[in-house]
Coordinates of C-alpha atoms in Angstrom, one line a residue:
M1107 CA 20.4 -220.6 -74.1
K1108 CA 19.1 -217.6 -71.4
H1109 CA 15.3 -218.9 -71.5
T1110 CA 16.8 -222.4 -71.7
V1111 CA 18.6 -221.5 -68.1
K1112 CA 15.7 -219.7 -66.6
L1113 CA 13.2 -223.4 -67.5
L1114 CA 15.5 -225.2 -67.0
V1115 CA 15.8 -223.2 -62.9
L1116 CA 12.4 -223.7 -62.9
A1117 CA 11.9 -227.3 -63.4
V1118 CA 14.5 -227.9 -60.4
G1119 CA 12.6 -225.3 -58.2
M1120 CA 9.4 -227.2 -58.8
A1121 CA 11.1 -230.2 -58.5
L1122 CA 12.4 -229.2 -55.1
T1123 CA 9.0 -227.9 -53.8
A1124 CA 7.7 -231.3 -55.1
L1125 CA 9.9 -233.1 -52.9
S1126 CA 9.8 -231.1 -49.8
T1127 CA 5.5 -231.3 -50.1
T1128 CA 6.2 -235.7 -50.0
Q1129 CA 8.7 -235.6 -47.4
A1130 CA 6.2 -233.5 -45.8
A1131 CA 3.5 -235.6 -46.6
S1132 CA 5.5 -238.5 -45.0
K1133 CA 6.3 -237.1 -41.7
P1134 CA 2.9 -236.8 -39.8
N1135 CA 1.5 -233.6 -38.3
I1136 CA 1.3 -234.8 -34.4
V1137 CA -1.6 -233.0 -32.2
H1138 CA -1.1 -234.3 -28.4
I1139 CA -3.7 -233.2 -26.5
V1140 CA -2.9 -233.7 -22.9
S1141 CA -6.1 -232.9 -20.3
D1142 CA -5.1 -232.2 -16.5
D1143 CA -6.2 -234.7 -13.5
L1144 CA -9.0 -236.3 -15.8
G1145 CA -10.8 -239.1 -14.3
W1146 CA -10.3 -242.6 -15.9
K1147 CA -14.3 -242.8 -16.4
D1148 CA -14.9 -238.9 -16.3
V1149 CA -15.4 -239.4 -20.8
G1150 CA -17.9 -241.4 -22.6
F1151 CA -15.4 -244.1 -24.1
N1152 CA -14.7 -245.2 -20.5
G1153 CA -18.5 -245.0 -19.3
A1154 CA -19.2 -241.9 -18.2
T1155 CA -23.3 -241.3 -18.5
D1156 CA -23.6 -238.1 -16.5
I1157 CA -20.6 -236.3 -18.1
K1158 CA -20.8 -236.1 -22.1
T1159 CA -17.5 -236.1 -24.5
P1160 CA -19.0 -236.5 -28.0
H1161 CA -16.3 -235.4 -29.7
I1162 CA -13.1 -236.9 -27.7
D1163 CA -15.4 -240.5 -27.9
A1164 CA -15.5 -240.0 -32.0
L1165 CA -11.8 -240.1 -31.5
A1166 CA -11.4 -243.1 -29.6
A1167 CA -14.2 -244.8 -31.3
G1168 CA -12.3 -244.8 -34.8
G1169 CA -8.8 -245.4 -33.4
A1170 CA -7.6 -247.1 -30.5
K1171 CA -8.9 -247.0 -27.1
F1172 CA -6.5 -248.1 -24.2
T1173 CA -7.1 -249.6 -21.3
Q1174 CA -3.2 -249.8 -20.3
F1175 CA -1.6 -246.3 -20.7
Y1176 CA -0.1 -245.5 -18.1
T1177 CA 1.5 -241.9 -16.8
Q1178 CA 2.9 -240.8 -13.5
S1179 CA 0.7 -240.3 -10.5
M1180 CA 1.2 -236.4 -10.4
C1181 CA 1.2 -233.4 -13.3
T1182 CA 5.2 -232.3 -13.1
P1183 CA 6.3 -236.1 -13.4
T1184 CA 4.4 -236.9 -16.3
R1185 CA 5.0 -233.9 -18.1
A1186 CA 8.3 -234.3 -17.7
A1187 CA 8.8 -238.6 -19.0
L1188 CA 6.7 -236.7 -22.0
M1189 CA 9.0 -234.0 -22.9
T1190 CA 11.9 -236.7 -22.2
G1191 CA 11.3 -239.9 -22.2
R1192 CA 12.9 -240.8 -19.7
Y1193 CA 11.1 -241.5 -15.7
P1194 CA 11.4 -238.7 -13.7
F1195 CA 13.4 -240.1 -11.1
R1196 CA 16.7 -239.8 -12.9
Y1197 CA 17.0 -236.0 -13.3
G1198 CA 14.8 -235.2 -9.4
L1199 CA 11.5 -234.8 -10.9
Q1200 CA 10.0 -238.0 -9.3
T1201 CA 8.5 -236.6 -6.0
I1202 CA 5.2 -234.2 -5.8
V1203 CA 5.0 -231.1 -8.5
I1204 CA 7.1 -227.9 -8.5
P1205 CA 5.7 -226.1 -6.4
G1206 CA 5.1 -222.2 -6.9
P1207 CA 7.8 -220.5 -4.7
A1208 CA 10.2 -222.9 -5.6
G1209 CA 13.1 -222.6 -8.0
Y1210 CA 13.8 -225.4 -10.1
G1211 CA 13.1 -227.1 -12.7
L1212 CA 14.0 -229.3 -15.3
D1213 CA 17.2 -230.5 -15.6
T1214 CA 18.4 -228.1 -19.2
S1215 CA 21.0 -231.2 -20.0
E1216 CA 17.6 -233.1 -21.1
Y1217 CA 17.0 -233.1 -24.7
L1218 CA 13.0 -232.6 -25.6
L1219 CA 10.8 -234.1 -27.5
P1220 CA 10.0 -230.5 -29.5
Q1221 CA 14.1 -230.3 -29.9
C1222 CA 14.4 -234.0 -31.6
L1223 CA 11.4 -233.2 -33.7
K1224 CA 13.1 -230.1 -35.0
D1225 CA 16.0 -231.6 -35.8
A1226 CA 13.5 -233.7 -38.1
G1227 CA 12.2 -230.6 -39.5
Y1228 CA 9.3 -230.5 -37.4
S1229 CA 7.2 -226.4 -36.1
T1230 CA 6.3 -227.3 -33.0
A1231 CA 4.2 -225.6 -30.4
I1232 CA 3.0 -225.9 -26.9
I1233 CA -0.4 -224.5 -26.1
G1234 CA -1.6 -224.6 -22.8
K1235 CA 0.2 -225.7 -19.4
W1236 CA 3.5 -226.4 -19.1
H1237 CA 4.4 -226.7 -15.3
L1238 CA 8.3 -227.9 -15.8
G1239 CA 10.0 -224.7 -14.7
H1240 CA 8.8 -220.8 -14.1
A1241 CA 11.4 -219.7 -11.6
D1242 CA 13.9 -219.3 -14.5
I1243 CA 13.5 -218.6 -18.1
K1244 CA 16.3 -221.0 -18.9
Y1245 CA 13.7 -223.6 -17.4
W1246 CA 10.6 -222.1 -20.2
P1247 CA 8.7 -223.4 -23.3
K1248 CA 10.7 -221.3 -26.3
Q1249 CA 14.1 -222.6 -24.6
R1250 CA 13.4 -226.2 -24.2
G1251 CA 12.9 -226.5 -28.6
F1252 CA 9.0 -225.0 -29.0
D1253 CA 8.6 -222.3 -31.9
Y1254 CA 5.6 -221.3 -30.0
Q1255 CA 4.1 -220.8 -26.6
Y1256 CA 1.0 -220.2 -25.2
G1257 CA -0.7 -220.3 -21.7
A1258 CA 0.6 -221.0 -18.5
M1259 CA 3.7 -221.8 -16.5
I1260 CA 2.9 -223.2 -13.5
G1261 CA 0.6 -225.4 -12.1
E1262 CA -2.6 -224.2 -11.3
L1263 CA -4.5 -220.9 -11.7
D1264 CA -7.9 -219.3 -11.7
Y1265 CA -9.3 -220.0 -14.7
Y1266 CA -10.6 -216.4 -15.8
T1267 CA -8.1 -213.7 -14.2
H1268 CA -5.4 -216.4 -15.4
S1269 CA -3.4 -215.8 -11.8
D1270 CA -2.6 -217.2 -8.7
A1271 CA -1.9 -215.2 -5.3
G1272 CA -2.1 -212.4 -7.6
V1273 CA 0.6 -213.4 -9.9
L1274 CA -0.2 -213.3 -13.4
D1275 CA 0.7 -216.6 -14.9
W1276 CA -0.6 -216.6 -18.6
F1277 CA 2.5 -215.5 -21.5
R1278 CA 3.0 -215.7 -24.7
N1279 CA 6.1 -216.7 -26.4
N1280 CA 7.8 -215.3 -23.2
Q1281 CA 5.9 -212.2 -22.8
P1282 CA 2.9 -211.6 -20.2
V1283 CA -0.4 -211.4 -21.7
K1284 CA -3.7 -209.6 -20.4
E1285 CA -6.8 -210.6 -21.9
E1286 CA -10.4 -211.8 -20.3
G1287 CA -11.8 -215.2 -21.0
Y1288 CA -11.9 -218.4 -19.7
T1289 CA -8.8 -220.4 -20.1
T1290 CA -10.3 -223.9 -21.8
Q1291 CA -11.2 -221.6 -24.6
L1292 CA -8.4 -219.2 -25.2
I1293 CA -6.3 -222.5 -25.7
G1294 CA -9.0 -223.8 -28.0
N1295 CA -8.9 -220.2 -29.7
D1296 CA -4.9 -220.3 -30.2
A1297 CA -5.3 -223.9 -31.0
V1298 CA -7.4 -223.4 -34.1
K1299 CA -5.6 -220.2 -34.9
Y1300 CA -2.2 -221.7 -34.8
L1301 CA -4.0 -224.8 -37.0
N1302 CA -5.0 -222.3 -39.6
E1303 CA -1.5 -220.8 -39.9
Q1304 CA 0.1 -224.5 -41.1
S1305 CA 0.6 -225.3 -44.2
A1306 CA 1.3 -228.8 -46.0
D1307 CA 4.7 -228.5 -46.7
K1308 CA 5.8 -228.8 -43.2
P1309 CA 4.7 -230.9 -40.4
F1310 CA 4.2 -229.6 -36.8
Y1311 CA 3.6 -231.4 -33.3
L1312 CA 1.4 -229.4 -31.5
Y1313 CA 1.7 -229.8 -27.5
L1314 CA -2.7 -229.0 -26.8
T1315 CA -2.3 -229.1 -23.1
F1316 CA -5.1 -228.0 -21.4
N1317 CA -5.6 -226.9 -17.5
A1318 CA -8.8 -228.4 -17.2
P1319 CA -10.7 -229.7 -15.5
H1320 CA -7.8 -228.9 -12.4
T1321 CA -8.8 -227.4 -9.7
P1322 CA -9.9 -224.7 -9.0
Y1323 CA -13.5 -226.0 -10.2
Q1324 CA -14.6 -223.5 -12.2
A1325 CA -16.7 -223.0 -15.9
P1326 CA -18.8 -220.7 -17.8
Q1327 CA -22.8 -221.0 -16.6
D1328 CA -24.0 -222.3 -19.7
Y1329 CA -22.1 -224.9 -19.7
I1330 CA -22.9 -225.6 -15.7
D1331 CA -26.4 -225.4 -16.7
R1332 CA -26.2 -228.1 -19.6
Y1333 CA -25.7 -230.4 -16.1
K1334 CA -28.7 -229.6 -14.3
D1335 CA -29.7 -233.1 -13.5
I1336 CA -26.5 -233.3 -11.4
E1337 CA -27.1 -233.3 -8.0
E1338 CA -23.9 -232.8 -6.3
P1339 CA -22.6 -229.1 -7.0
T1340 CA -18.8 -229.6 -7.6
R1341 CA -19.8 -232.6 -10.3
R1342 CA -22.4 -230.3 -11.9
I1343 CA -19.5 -227.7 -12.1
Y1344 CA -16.5 -230.8 -13.2
A1345 CA -18.9 -232.0 -16.0
G1346 CA -19.4 -228.6 -17.2
M1347 CA -15.6 -227.9 -17.6
V1348 CA -14.6 -231.6 -19.3
T1349 CA -17.5 -231.1 -21.8
C1350 CA -16.1 -227.6 -22.3
M1351 CA -12.7 -229.2 -23.0
D1352 CA -14.1 -231.5 -25.2
D1353 CA -16.1 -228.8 -27.5
E1354 CA -12.8 -227.2 -28.1
I1355 CA -11.0 -230.2 -28.9
G1356 CA -13.8 -230.8 -31.6
R1357 CA -13.2 -227.3 -32.8
V1358 CA -10.1 -228.3 -33.3
V1359 CA -10.2 -231.9 -35.0
A1360 CA -12.5 -229.8 -36.8
T1361 CA -10.5 -227.2 -38.2
L1362 CA -7.8 -230.0 -39.1
E1363 CA -10.6 -231.1 -41.7
K1364 CA -11.3 -227.9 -42.8
K1365 CA -7.7 -227.4 -43.8
G1366 CA -7.3 -230.5 -45.5
M1367 CA -4.7 -231.8 -42.7
R1368 CA -6.7 -234.7 -40.8
E1369 CA -5.6 -237.5 -43.3
N1370 CA -2.1 -236.7 -42.3
T1371 CA -2.5 -235.8 -38.6
L1372 CA -1.9 -238.0 -35.8
I1373 CA -4.0 -236.9 -32.7
I1374 CA -3.0 -238.8 -29.5
F1375 CA -5.5 -237.9 -26.0
H1376 CA -4.4 -238.7 -22.3
S1377 CA -5.0 -237.3 -18.9
D1378 CA -1.6 -236.4 -16.9
N1379 CA -2.6 -239.0 -14.2
G1380 CA -5.7 -240.2 -12.8
G1381 CA -8.9 -238.1 -11.0
T1382 CA -8.2 -237.0 -7.3
K1383 CA -9.4 -238.8 -4.7
N1384 CA -7.3 -237.4 -1.9
A1385 CA -7.7 -233.4 -1.1
M1386 CA -4.0 -233.0 -0.3
F1387 CA -3.1 -233.7 -4.2
A1388 CA -5.9 -231.1 -5.3
G1389 CA -4.4 -228.0 -5.3
Q1390 CA -3.8 -225.1 -3.0
M1391 CA -6.3 -222.2 -4.3
T1392 CA -9.5 -224.2 -3.6
D1393 CA -11.4 -224.7 -0.2
L1394 CA -12.0 -228.4 -0.1
S1395 CA -13.5 -229.1 3.4
K1396 CA -16.4 -228.0 2.1
L1397 CA -16.6 -229.6 -1.2
K1398 CA -16.9 -233.5 -2.1
L1399 CA -14.1 -234.1 -4.5
P1400 CA -15.4 -234.8 -8.0
C1401 CA -13.3 -237.3 -10.3
D1402 CA -14.5 -240.8 -11.0
N1403 CA -12.1 -243.1 -11.7
G1404 CA -14.0 -246.1 -11.8
P1405 CA -13.3 -249.5 -10.9
Y1406 CA -9.7 -248.7 -10.0
R1407 CA -8.2 -247.7 -6.5
D1408 CA -7.7 -244.2 -5.3
G1409 CA -6.0 -241.8 -7.8
K1410 CA -3.7 -238.7 -8.3
G1411 CA -0.2 -239.3 -6.1
S1412 CA -0.9 -242.4 -5.4
L1413 CA 0.7 -245.3 -6.4
F1414 CA -2.6 -247.7 -6.9
E1415 CA -3.8 -248.1 -10.3
G1416 CA -6.3 -245.2 -10.0
G1417 CA -3.4 -242.4 -9.7
S1418 CA -1.9 -243.1 -12.7
R1419 CA -3.8 -246.1 -15.3
V1420 CA -5.7 -242.9 -17.2
A1421 CA -8.3 -242.1 -20.0
A1422 CA -6.3 -242.3 -23.2
C1423 CA -7.0 -243.1 -27.2
A1424 CA -5.1 -242.2 -30.3
N1425 CA -6.6 -241.8 -34.0
W1426 CA -5.1 -241.3 -37.7
P1427 CA -7.3 -242.4 -40.4
G1428 CA -6.2 -245.1 -42.6
H1429 CA -3.3 -245.5 -40.0
I1430 CA -4.6 -246.9 -37.0
K1431 CA -7.0 -249.7 -36.4
P1432 CA -10.2 -248.9 -34.4
Q1433 CA -10.5 -251.4 -31.6
T1434 CA -9.7 -251.3 -27.7
V1435 CA -5.8 -251.8 -27.3
D1436 CA -4.5 -253.9 -24.1
G1437 CA -0.7 -253.8 -24.8
I1438 CA 0.5 -251.7 -21.6
I1439 CA 2.0 -248.0 -22.5
H1440 CA 3.9 -245.7 -20.8
A1441 CA 4.1 -241.7 -20.8
V1442 CA 7.8 -242.1 -21.7
D1443 CA 7.4 -244.6 -24.4
L1444 CA 5.7 -241.6 -26.3
Y1445 CA 9.0 -239.9 -27.6
P1446 CA 10.4 -243.1 -29.1
T1447 CA 7.6 -243.7 -31.0
L1448 CA 6.5 -240.2 -32.3
A1449 CA 10.8 -239.8 -33.2
S1450 CA 10.0 -242.8 -35.3
L1451 CA 7.0 -242.0 -37.1
A1452 CA 8.7 -238.1 -37.5
G1453 CA 12.2 -239.7 -39.0
A1454 CA 13.9 -237.9 -36.3
S1455 CA 16.9 -239.0 -34.5
T1456 CA 17.5 -239.8 -30.8
A1457 CA 21.3 -239.5 -30.9
K1458 CA 21.2 -236.5 -28.6
C1459 CA 19.3 -237.9 -26.1
K1460 CA 20.4 -239.8 -22.5
P1461 CA 19.1 -243.3 -22.8
L1462 CA 15.4 -243.6 -23.1
D1463 CA 13.7 -245.4 -20.9
G1464 CA 10.4 -245.5 -23.4
V1465 CA 10.1 -248.1 -25.9
N1466 CA 8.4 -247.8 -29.7
V1467 CA 4.9 -249.1 -29.1
W1468 CA 3.9 -248.1 -32.6
D1469 CA 2.6 -251.6 -33.5
T1470 CA 0.8 -251.5 -30.2
I1471 CA -0.8 -248.4 -30.9
A1472 CA -1.6 -248.8 -34.4
K1473 CA -2.3 -252.7 -34.3
G1474 CA -2.6 -253.9 -31.1
R1475 CA -0.2 -256.1 -31.1
N1476 CA 1.4 -257.2 -28.0
S1477 CA 3.4 -254.5 -26.4
P1478 CA 7.1 -254.5 -25.8
R1479 CA 6.9 -253.1 -22.9
T1480 CA 7.2 -255.5 -19.8
E1481 CA 8.2 -254.0 -17.2
L1482 CA 6.5 -250.6 -15.8
V1483 CA 8.1 -248.0 -13.3
Y1484 CA 5.3 -246.5 -11.6
N1485 CA 7.9 -244.6 -9.7
V1486 CA 11.4 -244.5 -7.1
E1487 CA 10.9 -242.4 -4.1
P1488 CA 13.4 -242.3 -1.1
F1489 CA 10.1 -243.5 1.1
R1490 CA 8.5 -245.5 -1.7
G1491 CA 8.5 -247.6 -4.9
A1492 CA 6.3 -249.7 -7.1
V1493 CA 7.5 -251.7 -10.2
R1494 CA 4.9 -253.9 -12.4
Q1495 CA 6.7 -257.0 -14.0
G1496 CA 4.4 -258.5 -16.4
D1497 CA 1.0 -258.9 -14.5
W1498 CA 2.7 -258.9 -11.2
K1499 CA 2.9 -255.3 -9.5
M1500 CA 4.4 -254.8 -6.4
I1501 CA 4.2 -251.4 -4.2
W1502 CA 6.5 -250.6 -1.2
R1503 CA 6.7 -248.1 1.6
T1504 CA 10.0 -247.7 2.7
L1505 CA 9.2 -245.7 5.6
I1506 CA 8.2 -247.1 9.4
P1507 CA 6.4 -249.3 9.3
T1508 CA 7.4 -250.6 6.2
S1509 CA 4.3 -252.5 4.0
V1510 CA 4.9 -254.0 0.6
D1511 CA 1.5 -254.9 -1.6
L1512 CA 1.9 -257.6 -4.3
Y1513 CA -1.0 -257.7 -6.9
N1514 CA -1.8 -259.6 -9.7
L1515 CA -3.8 -257.6 -11.9
A1516 CA -4.6 -259.8 -14.8
D1517 CA -6.8 -261.5 -11.7
D1518 CA -7.0 -258.2 -9.9
P1519 CA -6.6 -255.2 -11.9
Y1520 CA -8.6 -252.9 -9.2
E1521 CA -6.0 -254.5 -6.5
Q1522 CA -8.4 -255.6 -3.9
N1523 CA -6.5 -258.3 -2.6
N1524 CA -2.9 -258.5 -1.0
V1525 CA -1.2 -261.2 -2.1
A1526 CA 2.5 -260.7 -0.7
S1527 CA 2.4 -263.1 2.3
K1528 CA 2.1 -265.9 -0.6
H1529 CA 4.9 -265.1 -3.0
P1530 CA 8.7 -264.0 -0.8
L1531 CA 10.6 -265.0 -3.7
R1532 CA 9.0 -263.3 -6.0
I1533 CA 8.4 -259.8 -3.4
H1534 CA 12.4 -260.6 -2.8
S1535 CA 13.2 -260.0 -6.7
M1536 CA 11.0 -257.1 -7.1
Q1537 CA 12.4 -255.3 -4.2
A1538 CA 15.8 -255.9 -4.9
R1539 CA 14.9 -254.3 -8.7
L1540 CA 13.3 -251.0 -7.4
N1541 CA 16.6 -251.1 -4.8
E1542 CA 18.4 -251.2 -8.3
L1543 CA 16.7 -248.3 -9.5
G1544 CA 16.9 -246.3 -6.4
K1545 CA 20.7 -246.7 -6.8
E1546 CA 20.3 -245.0 -10.6
S1547 CA 18.2 -242.0 -9.3
A1548 CA 18.7 -238.7 -8.9
K1549 CA 18.1 -236.6 -5.0
P1550 CA 14.1 -235.6 -5.5
L1551 CA 14.1 -231.6 -6.1
A1552 CA 11.2 -231.1 -4.5
L1553 CA 12.1 -232.6 -0.9
M1554 CA 15.5 -231.0 -1.4
Y1555 CA 13.0 -227.9 -1.7
V1556 CA 10.4 -228.2 1.4
A1557 CA 14.2 -229.4 3.1
S1558 CA 15.4 -225.8 2.6
V1559 CA 12.6 -223.8 3.4
G1560 CA 11.2 -225.9 6.6
L1561 CA 15.1 -226.2 7.8
A1562 CA 16.0 -222.1 6.8
H1563 CA 16.6 -220.1 9.6
G1564 CA 13.6 -217.9 10.5
K1565 CA 12.0 -216.4 13.3
P1566 CA 10.9 -218.4 15.6
N1567 CA 7.2 -219.1 16.6
M1568 CA 7.8 -219.0 20.7
A1569 CA 5.2 -219.2 22.9
S1570 CA 4.9 -216.3 25.8
P1571 CA 5.1 -217.6 29.5
D1572 CA 1.7 -215.7 30.0
G1573 CA 0.2 -217.5 26.8
K1574 CA -0.2 -213.7 25.7
K1575 CA 1.1 -212.5 21.9
P1576 CA 3.7 -211.5 21.0
A1577 CA 5.6 -215.0 21.7
A1578 CA 9.2 -213.7 21.3
E1579 CA 10.9 -211.1 23.4
P1580 CA 12.8 -208.8 21.7
V1581 CA 16.4 -208.9 20.6
H1582 CA 19.4 -206.4 21.7
G1583 CA 22.2 -206.4 20.1
H1584 CA 24.8 -209.3 20.2
S1585 CA 26.0 -212.0 21.7
I1586 CA 28.3 -211.5 25.4
T1587 CA 28.8 -214.9 25.7
D1588 CA 32.5 -216.0 26.1
E1589 CA 32.3 -217.8 22.3
G1590 CA 31.1 -214.8 21.1
V1591 CA 28.2 -216.0 19.2
G1592 CA 24.8 -216.5 19.7
E1593 CA 22.2 -214.3 20.7
K1594 CA 22.2 -211.4 23.8
D1595 CA 21.5 -213.0 27.8
I1596 CA 18.6 -210.3 28.1
H1597 CA 18.1 -211.8 31.8
A1598 CA 21.8 -211.1 32.7
E1599 CA 21.5 -207.1 31.7
Q1600 CA 18.6 -207.3 33.7
K1601 CA 21.2 -208.5 37.0

């Protein structure tokens, strides 16, 4: 009898294990790779001839290469859109990035993608850059649904010291890490280590977020030496940065293949915004007055920080053998769409989320079908906004003097011919739409932060009458005015 019971228990255990493994196999592993400030034409599959990206190109050739994959035009807003499935104007992260000295972060009431995937049985990890809040640990990845974290919390850091202004920005599971190495290669090393630790009975979501090729422009000398034929020195370094990242992505793919996981792993690759064309948006760690910005957005207008196509139409591809048809996909996809798409593939419920702006675009990704997305919101800010409806795109700058641009992207994808004056009714309708969205917007946390810093009471920078420093006269005690407030009148004392 005891022997029969043991056999029964063993059989049940084996059945449950087999069921668990089958369920895991039905849920794809997800490797979500994000580069930082990569130019649209700085990968081979979009036409780069001077920079070599064979590993990323192989993913694009064997899967979906996107021609209309959109993000926000800056880092923090894009990463917020990816994690929430919602446009960042809904929770105050629509304007610029989170500055290093700032204390705010991504609203903790938002239910993030890793939390959603964890509910569906996934292991979750972020390896690389976060940039959604750093001054309070409540904003950190480990507190937002990631089982494992390694990398930087802020947006810009030295590739070798892993710091900004002398402050270390390199962590593993909330603990500071002091180590030597080039961040791109350290991120690759950790990703390979993480993948080697995964098993087939539990699916995983790896958010692999390189800080390359963001400023400061630094690369290992051997990578720079590969591009001696590039005459412009910053472009040469930048090329080395991109190729180093490509090599690390190649190592990740090779590890998946070695582990026998490649056939059940969806790989998505894209930049967080367009390449930098304006020094204002290039970061603060590098003196750009003596450098030529190296990014190439190809034919698209402008770049990071702008509402033109070069700011948010980014290099992107997806690969999953046997599931994604190798082809060029022209359908419109926005970063917010990845949340519901990945949740659906994972069998995860989005019931805990606030209303999503994203839509499930899996058939567009996998089969090249028409995108269900008919409207795209580039951004909504108090001083500007842009929206696309079908092929029509309007950019509205509301600061005086106001201006309006209208482009038909089917006929004019490079935004050379502003036809706003010819379509007043369309302009009126699209402005009404932006106003409607503006009423739904949260106040931009960045503007509130800048105002609080800029308007904070401090020592006035007063010039001295003779033009010599120190500028301000010394203060002597309390007020002697009738109201009892203000500064003491030192001139009255001298009489």
